Amino acid sequence: MQCKQHSRNTILNKVDIFSQSKRQNFKMATNGNSNGLHMSGNGVVELKRSHDDQLDMKERCLAKKVANGVQKEVTTNEAIPGKTDLEFLRKIVDVVIKDGLIGAMNRETPVLEFHQPEDLKAKLKELEIDEEPSSEDQLMKVCKDVIQYSVKTSNPRFFNQLYGGMDQYTLSGAWVTEALNASLYTYEVAPVFTLMEKEIYKKMLGLIGFDGGDAIFVPGGSIGNLYGLNIARYSKFPEIKTKGFYGLEKPICLFTSEKCHYSITKAAGLMGLGTDNIISVKTDRLGKMIPGDLIDKIKIAKGEGYEPFCVVATAGTTVFGAYDPINEIADICEDFNLWLHVDGAYGGSVAVSKRYRYMINGIERADSMTWNPHKMMGVPQQCSLCLTKHKDVLQECHQANAGYLFQQDKNYDVSYDTGDKSLQCGRKVDVLKLWMTWKGKGDKGMTRDVDHLFMLSRYLANRIKRTAGFRLMLEPECANVCFYYIPPSLRGQEETKEWWEKISKVAPVIKARMLQCGSMMIGYQPDGDFVNFFRMVLSNFDSTTGDMDFLVDEIDRLGKDL
């Protein structure tokens, strides 16, 4: 229906008639005392500012235009509180590109300029928020300091965590996202992003055999696992949403690998499930869940009066990169009527690779999966999803039917309002940076990049095996490589308990020296009976075999005198 057009004279006549009666009512209501109010020429009651108020407003407007300590003359149009200074933004973008990207990605640039916390605090003199506004020059300097003293995660020699690297497509998506500042709960406030999410969901669900299912972007893999456990519990005990645990006849429990991510423990505590009700399943020497032990643990739990509801398998454990045998675990879940959630936050991205897709064979038999494109697909943090093959469970489990957001009589198909599938209200747009890089590279490019990371892990493993003083802990299955460095002073000795205690001190010392010189970053940790060892992670598509050779040579340089 088109809006009616009225003639200018008709509108003016109506305003004049309305204004006369309105002015009379206004005069009666105020008893002749306006109390800071006045009637405008068109009959609208307005707040009448005092002279002091007007001066204060002017000062606040001009404060936005203070630059280099000099107050600029501005026009009335410019003097708007909070008006964006585009010139400042252009300067910031130039600095980000020059220092935060081109400089950071240069192998000659230190991965970090390390300082102890108190020393760094002394260098960052502008951290404290003052009553008076800072100049744009001061803000620019702070931005440069932030870049200088931050870790350069886009550097090809940053191997410390399960993320890293950068490309022009995904970063441009992140920048557009921030500029638009949308929130994904209703179609009306995020129409393009809503459609874009649906397309990404369809793509990713199809890659893991969850066609016809549903998904939601979440703020990190830990929250993705929380979602997976929550919908698993709801599916078996829907009454728990309204009655809580009081409606259950038996204590409930879940099963997961002893090498699972710690977010499972946190989720159990947050859900009120209780960490004691997580039953740990043994793993083999490669870090994979042992199906036989899972069966035994389920039978024992049921015998003790527990009601099991879920098994959590892992596709790419955090340390060893192990893939649990999904098909065998799925068989067990079907036999005992248990929900199967797969934590594929790290290793789930093999779904885009034709060469390594076999590592998650059986994933189509799972009920839900966590998948983090920011870990192996080169997308900036955060970019994580919880996916499920069950179409309606996210909505049914999480919906609260907020009337001020999810009205059912809107002028569009309200099935496009996705907010009630989420535990959040406001939800940041994470889809564009993933969509941009996938669209820019296509399936072929995404496959190439994932395969490149796996190639580098195999190359490094082979280099370690043929280099004196290095010991590979196990053949890499995912894109991380675990190994020991043995200094010359400890080589050829009997490997006693005391010897291993000395080995445990090697990685921390080398890491400290590495941080001081900034040549690269790589993590270390103990695990079970294993003392401190290096865990090398491949996430940056710009890393090369030359960087793998550098890593081996640099560790030897930093540790050969120990």
Coordinates of C-alpha atoms in Angstrom, one line a residue, residues 58-402:
K58 CA 28.6 24.2 22.2
E59 CA 31.7 23.3 24.3
R60 CA 30.8 19.6 24.1
C61 CA 30.3 19.8 20.3
L62 CA 33.6 21.6 19.8
A63 CA 35.4 19.1 22.1
K64 CA 34.9 16.5 19.3
K65 CA 36.9 18.7 17.0
V66 CA 39.9 19.2 19.2
A67 CA 43.0 18.1 17.3
N68 CA 46.7 18.5 18.2
G69 CA 45.6 20.6 21.2
V70 CA 44.1 23.3 18.9
Q71 CA 40.4 23.9 18.7
K72 CA 39.2 24.2 15.1
E73 CA 36.5 26.5 13.9
V74 CA 33.5 24.5 12.8
T75 CA 30.2 25.2 11.0
T76 CA 26.8 24.5 12.6
N77 CA 26.5 21.3 10.6
E78 CA 29.9 20.1 11.8
A79 CA 29.2 20.8 15.5
I80 CA 27.2 17.6 16.1
P81 CA 28.0 15.6 19.3
G82 CA 29.9 12.4 18.3
K83 CA 30.3 13.4 14.7
T84 CA 32.8 11.0 13.1
D85 CA 36.1 12.5 12.0
L86 CA 36.7 10.5 8.8
E87 CA 40.2 12.0 8.3
F88 CA 41.3 10.5 11.6
L89 CA 39.9 7.1 10.5
R90 CA 41.8 7.4 7.2
K91 CA 45.1 8.0 9.1
I92 CA 44.4 5.0 11.4
V93 CA 43.7 2.8 8.4
D94 CA 47.1 3.8 6.9
V95 CA 48.8 3.0 10.1
V96 CA 47.1 -0.4 10.4
I97 CA 48.0 -1.3 6.8
K98 CA 51.6 -0.1 7.1
D99 CA 52.5 -1.4 10.6
G100 CA 49.8 -3.8 11.6
L101 CA 49.7 -5.7 8.4
I102 CA 52.6 -5.1 6.0
G103 CA 55.1 -4.7 8.8
A104 CA 53.7 -7.5 11.0
M105 CA 53.7 -10.0 8.2
N106 CA 57.3 -9.3 7.4
R107 CA 59.6 -12.1 8.6
E108 CA 62.2 -9.5 9.5
T109 CA 59.8 -8.0 12.0
P110 CA 59.9 -9.4 15.5
V111 CA 56.8 -11.5 16.3
L112 CA 56.7 -9.5 19.5
E113 CA 58.6 -6.9 21.5
F114 CA 58.3 -8.6 25.0
H115 CA 58.3 -6.6 28.3
Q116 CA 57.3 -7.7 31.7
P117 CA 53.9 -6.3 32.7
E118 CA 55.1 -3.5 34.9
D119 CA 57.7 -2.4 32.4
L120 CA 55.1 -2.4 29.6
K121 CA 52.7 -0.4 31.8
A122 CA 55.5 2.2 32.2
K123 CA 55.9 2.5 28.4
L124 CA 52.2 2.8 27.8
K125 CA 51.8 6.2 29.5
E126 CA 48.4 7.0 28.0
L127 CA 46.4 4.0 29.4
E128 CA 44.6 6.0 32.1
I129 CA 41.4 7.6 31.0
D130 CA 41.4 11.4 31.8
E131 CA 38.6 13.9 32.3
E132 CA 39.7 16.0 29.4
P133 CA 39.7 14.7 25.9
S134 CA 43.0 13.6 24.3
S135 CA 44.2 15.1 21.0
E136 CA 44.1 13.0 17.9
D137 CA 47.9 13.0 17.9
Q138 CA 47.8 11.3 21.3
L139 CA 45.3 8.8 20.2
M140 CA 47.3 8.1 17.1
K141 CA 50.4 7.5 19.1
V142 CA 48.5 5.0 21.4
C143 CA 47.4 3.1 18.3
K144 CA 50.9 2.9 17.1
D145 CA 52.1 1.7 20.6
V146 CA 49.3 -0.9 20.6
I147 CA 50.7 -2.3 17.3
Q148 CA 54.3 -2.1 18.4
Y149 CA 53.9 -4.0 21.7
S150 CA 51.3 -6.5 20.6
V151 CA 52.0 -10.0 19.3
K152 CA 52.1 -10.1 15.5
T153 CA 49.7 -13.0 15.0
S154 CA 49.8 -12.5 11.2
N155 CA 53.5 -13.1 11.1
P156 CA 54.4 -16.4 9.4
R157 CA 56.5 -17.4 12.4
F158 CA 53.7 -17.1 15.0
F159 CA 53.0 -20.7 15.9
N160 CA 51.9 -20.3 19.5
Q161 CA 48.1 -20.8 19.3
L162 CA 45.4 -22.4 17.1
Y163 CA 44.9 -19.3 15.1
G164 CA 47.1 -16.9 13.0
G165 CA 47.5 -15.3 9.6
M166 CA 45.5 -12.9 7.6
D167 CA 44.2 -12.3 4.1
Q168 CA 42.6 -9.3 2.4
Y169 CA 39.2 -10.8 1.9
T170 CA 38.5 -11.8 5.5
L171 CA 39.9 -8.6 7.0
S172 CA 37.8 -6.5 4.7
G173 CA 34.8 -8.4 5.9
A174 CA 35.7 -7.7 9.5
W175 CA 36.1 -4.0 8.7
V176 CA 32.8 -3.7 7.0
T177 CA 31.2 -5.6 9.9
E178 CA 32.5 -3.1 12.4
A179 CA 31.5 -0.1 10.3
L180 CA 27.9 -1.3 10.1
N181 CA 27.7 -2.4 13.7
A182 CA 24.7 -4.6 13.2
S183 CA 23.3 -7.2 15.6
L184 CA 21.9 -10.5 14.5
Y185 CA 18.6 -11.2 16.2
T186 CA 16.0 -10.0 13.7
Y187 CA 15.9 -9.8 10.0
E188 CA 14.7 -6.2 10.1
V189 CA 18.0 -4.9 11.7
A190 CA 20.4 -7.2 9.8
P191 CA 18.7 -8.3 6.5
V192 CA 21.8 -9.0 4.4
F193 CA 23.7 -10.7 7.2
T194 CA 20.7 -12.9 8.0
L195 CA 20.6 -14.2 4.4
M196 CA 24.3 -14.6 4.4
E197 CA 24.2 -16.7 7.6
K198 CA 21.6 -18.9 6.1
E199 CA 23.8 -19.5 3.0
I200 CA 26.9 -20.3 5.2
Y201 CA 24.8 -22.6 7.4
K202 CA 23.6 -24.5 4.3
K203 CA 27.1 -24.8 3.0
M204 CA 28.7 -26.0 6.3
L205 CA 25.8 -28.3 7.2
G206 CA 26.1 -30.0 3.8
L207 CA 29.8 -30.6 4.2
I208 CA 29.2 -32.6 7.3
G209 CA 26.1 -34.4 6.2
F210 CA 23.7 -32.4 8.4
D211 CA 21.5 -31.4 5.4
G212 CA 18.2 -29.9 6.6
G213 CA 19.6 -29.2 10.1
D214 CA 20.3 -25.9 11.7
A215 CA 23.2 -23.8 13.0
I216 CA 24.1 -20.7 14.9
F217 CA 27.2 -18.5 15.1
V218 CA 28.6 -18.5 18.7
P219 CA 31.3 -16.4 20.5
G220 CA 34.0 -19.1 20.5
G221 CA 34.3 -22.9 20.5
S222 CA 33.8 -23.2 24.2
I223 CA 30.4 -21.7 23.8
G224 CA 29.8 -23.9 20.9
N225 CA 30.4 -26.9 23.1
L226 CA 28.1 -25.4 25.7
Y227 CA 25.3 -25.2 23.1
G228 CA 26.0 -28.8 22.0
L229 CA 25.6 -30.1 25.6
N230 CA 22.6 -27.9 26.2
I231 CA 20.6 -29.1 23.2
A232 CA 21.7 -32.7 23.9
R233 CA 20.3 -32.5 27.4
Y234 CA 17.1 -30.8 26.3
S235 CA 16.5 -33.4 23.6
K236 CA 16.5 -36.2 26.2
F237 CA 14.9 -34.2 29.0
P238 CA 12.8 -31.4 27.6
E239 CA 11.2 -30.8 31.0
I240 CA 14.5 -29.6 32.4
K241 CA 13.9 -26.3 30.6
T242 CA 10.9 -25.4 32.8
K243 CA 11.3 -27.6 35.9
G244 CA 15.1 -27.8 36.1
F245 CA 16.7 -30.8 37.7
Y246 CA 13.8 -31.2 40.1
G247 CA 11.9 -32.9 37.4
L248 CA 14.5 -35.7 36.9
E249 CA 14.2 -39.0 38.6
K250 CA 18.0 -39.9 38.3
P251 CA 21.3 -38.1 38.2
I252 CA 22.4 -37.5 34.6
C253 CA 25.9 -37.8 33.2
L254 CA 28.0 -37.5 30.0
F255 CA 31.1 -39.2 28.6
T256 CA 34.1 -37.6 27.0
S257 CA 37.8 -38.3 26.3
E258 CA 40.4 -37.7 28.9
K259 CA 42.1 -35.5 26.2
C260 CA 39.0 -33.4 25.6
H261 CA 39.0 -29.6 25.7
Y262 CA 38.5 -28.1 29.2
S263 CA 35.4 -26.2 27.9
I264 CA 33.5 -29.4 28.5
T265 CA 34.3 -29.2 32.2
K266 CA 33.3 -25.5 32.3
A267 CA 30.1 -26.2 30.5
A268 CA 29.1 -28.9 32.9
G269 CA 29.7 -26.5 35.8
L270 CA 27.7 -23.7 34.2
M271 CA 24.8 -26.0 33.3
G272 CA 24.5 -27.2 36.8
L273 CA 25.3 -30.7 35.6
G274 CA 28.3 -30.9 37.9
T275 CA 31.9 -31.7 36.9
D276 CA 31.7 -34.9 38.9
N277 CA 29.1 -36.1 36.5
I278 CA 31.6 -36.0 33.5
I279 CA 32.9 -39.5 33.1
S280 CA 36.3 -39.6 31.5
V281 CA 37.1 -42.2 28.9
K282 CA 40.6 -43.5 28.3
T283 CA 42.6 -42.8 25.2
D284 CA 45.2 -44.8 23.3
R285 CA 48.9 -43.7 22.8
L286 CA 47.8 -41.4 20.0
G287 CA 45.3 -39.6 22.1
K288 CA 42.2 -41.2 20.6
M289 CA 39.2 -42.3 22.6
I290 CA 39.1 -46.0 23.2
P291 CA 35.6 -47.3 22.2
G292 CA 35.8 -50.4 24.4
D293 CA 36.4 -48.2 27.5
L294 CA 33.5 -46.0 26.5
I295 CA 31.1 -49.1 26.6
D296 CA 32.5 -50.2 29.9
K297 CA 32.0 -46.7 31.4
I298 CA 28.4 -46.4 30.2
K299 CA 27.5 -49.8 31.6
I300 CA 29.1 -48.9 35.0
A301 CA 27.3 -45.5 35.1
K302 CA 23.9 -47.1 34.4
G303 CA 24.6 -49.7 37.0
E304 CA 25.3 -47.0 39.6
G305 CA 21.9 -45.4 38.8
Y306 CA 23.0 -42.7 36.4
E307 CA 21.0 -41.7 33.3
P308 CA 23.6 -41.0 30.5
F309 CA 22.5 -38.5 27.9
C310 CA 25.6 -37.6 25.8
V311 CA 29.0 -38.6 24.5
V312 CA 31.5 -35.9 23.4
A313 CA 34.0 -36.9 20.8
T314 CA 36.8 -34.7 19.6
A315 CA 37.9 -34.1 16.0
G316 CA 41.4 -32.7 16.5
T317 CA 42.4 -32.5 20.2
T318 CA 44.1 -29.3 21.4
V319 CA 47.5 -30.7 22.1
F320 CA 48.1 -33.9 20.0
G321 CA 45.6 -33.1 17.3
A322 CA 44.0 -36.6 17.6
Y323 CA 40.7 -37.5 15.9
D324 CA 38.4 -39.8 17.9
P325 CA 36.9 -42.8 15.9
I326 CA 33.5 -41.2 15.2
N327 CA 31.9 -44.2 13.4
E328 CA 32.7 -46.6 16.3
I329 CA 31.5 -44.0 18.8
A330 CA 28.3 -43.4 16.8
D331 CA 27.6 -47.2 16.9
I332 CA 27.8 -47.1 20.7
C333 CA 25.6 -44.0 20.9
E334 CA 23.0 -45.6 18.8
D335 CA 23.0 -48.8 21.0
F336 CA 22.6 -46.8 24.2
N337 CA 20.4 -44.0 22.7
L338 CA 22.9 -41.2 23.5
W339 CA 23.4 -37.9 21.8
L340 CA 26.8 -37.6 20.0
H341 CA 28.4 -34.2 20.0
V342 CA 31.7 -33.7 18.2
D343 CA 34.0 -31.0 19.3
G344 CA 35.5 -30.1 15.9
A345 CA 36.5 -26.6 16.9
Y346 CA 40.1 -27.2 15.8
G347 CA 40.1 -30.2 13.4
G348 CA 36.6 -29.9 11.9
S349 CA 37.9 -27.8 9.0
V350 CA 39.1 -31.0 7.3
A351 CA 35.5 -31.1 6.1
V352 CA 36.5 -28.7 3.3
S353 CA 39.4 -30.9 2.2
K354 CA 39.0 -33.8 -0.2
R355 CA 42.3 -35.2 0.9
Y356 CA 41.8 -35.2 4.6
R357 CA 38.0 -35.4 4.9
Y358 CA 38.3 -39.1 5.8
M359 CA 39.5 -38.0 9.3
I360 CA 35.9 -37.2 10.3
N361 CA 34.3 -40.2 8.6
G362 CA 31.0 -40.8 10.3
I363 CA 30.4 -37.1 11.2
E364 CA 27.0 -37.3 9.5
R365 CA 26.0 -39.8 12.2
A366 CA 26.6 -37.2 15.0
D367 CA 23.9 -35.0 16.4
S368 CA 25.8 -31.8 16.7
M369 CA 29.3 -30.3 16.1
T370 CA 31.3 -27.3 17.1
W371 CA 33.4 -25.8 14.2
N372 CA 35.8 -22.8 14.4
P373 CA 36.7 -21.3 11.1
H374 CA 39.1 -19.0 12.9
K375 CA 41.3 -21.9 13.7
M376 CA 42.2 -23.6 10.4
M377 CA 40.3 -21.5 7.7
G378 CA 42.2 -18.3 8.2
V379 CA 39.3 -16.2 9.5
P380 CA 40.0 -13.5 12.2
Q381 CA 38.7 -14.2 15.7
Q382 CA 36.0 -14.9 16.6
C383 CA 34.3 -17.1 14.1
S384 CA 32.7 -20.2 15.6
L385 CA 29.5 -22.2 15.0
C386 CA 27.4 -24.9 16.7
L387 CA 25.7 -27.1 14.0
T388 CA 23.1 -29.7 14.5
K389 CA 21.2 -32.1 12.2
H390 CA 18.0 -31.6 14.2
K391 CA 16.2 -28.6 12.6
D392 CA 14.1 -27.2 15.5
V393 CA 16.1 -28.1 18.6
L394 CA 18.1 -24.8 18.8
Q395 CA 14.9 -22.8 18.7
E396 CA 12.9 -25.0 21.1
C397 CA 15.7 -25.3 23.6
H398 CA 16.6 -21.6 23.8
Q399 CA 13.6 -19.5 22.8
A400 CA 12.1 -17.1 25.3
N401 CA 9.6 -15.4 23.0
A402 CA 10.6 -11.8 23.9

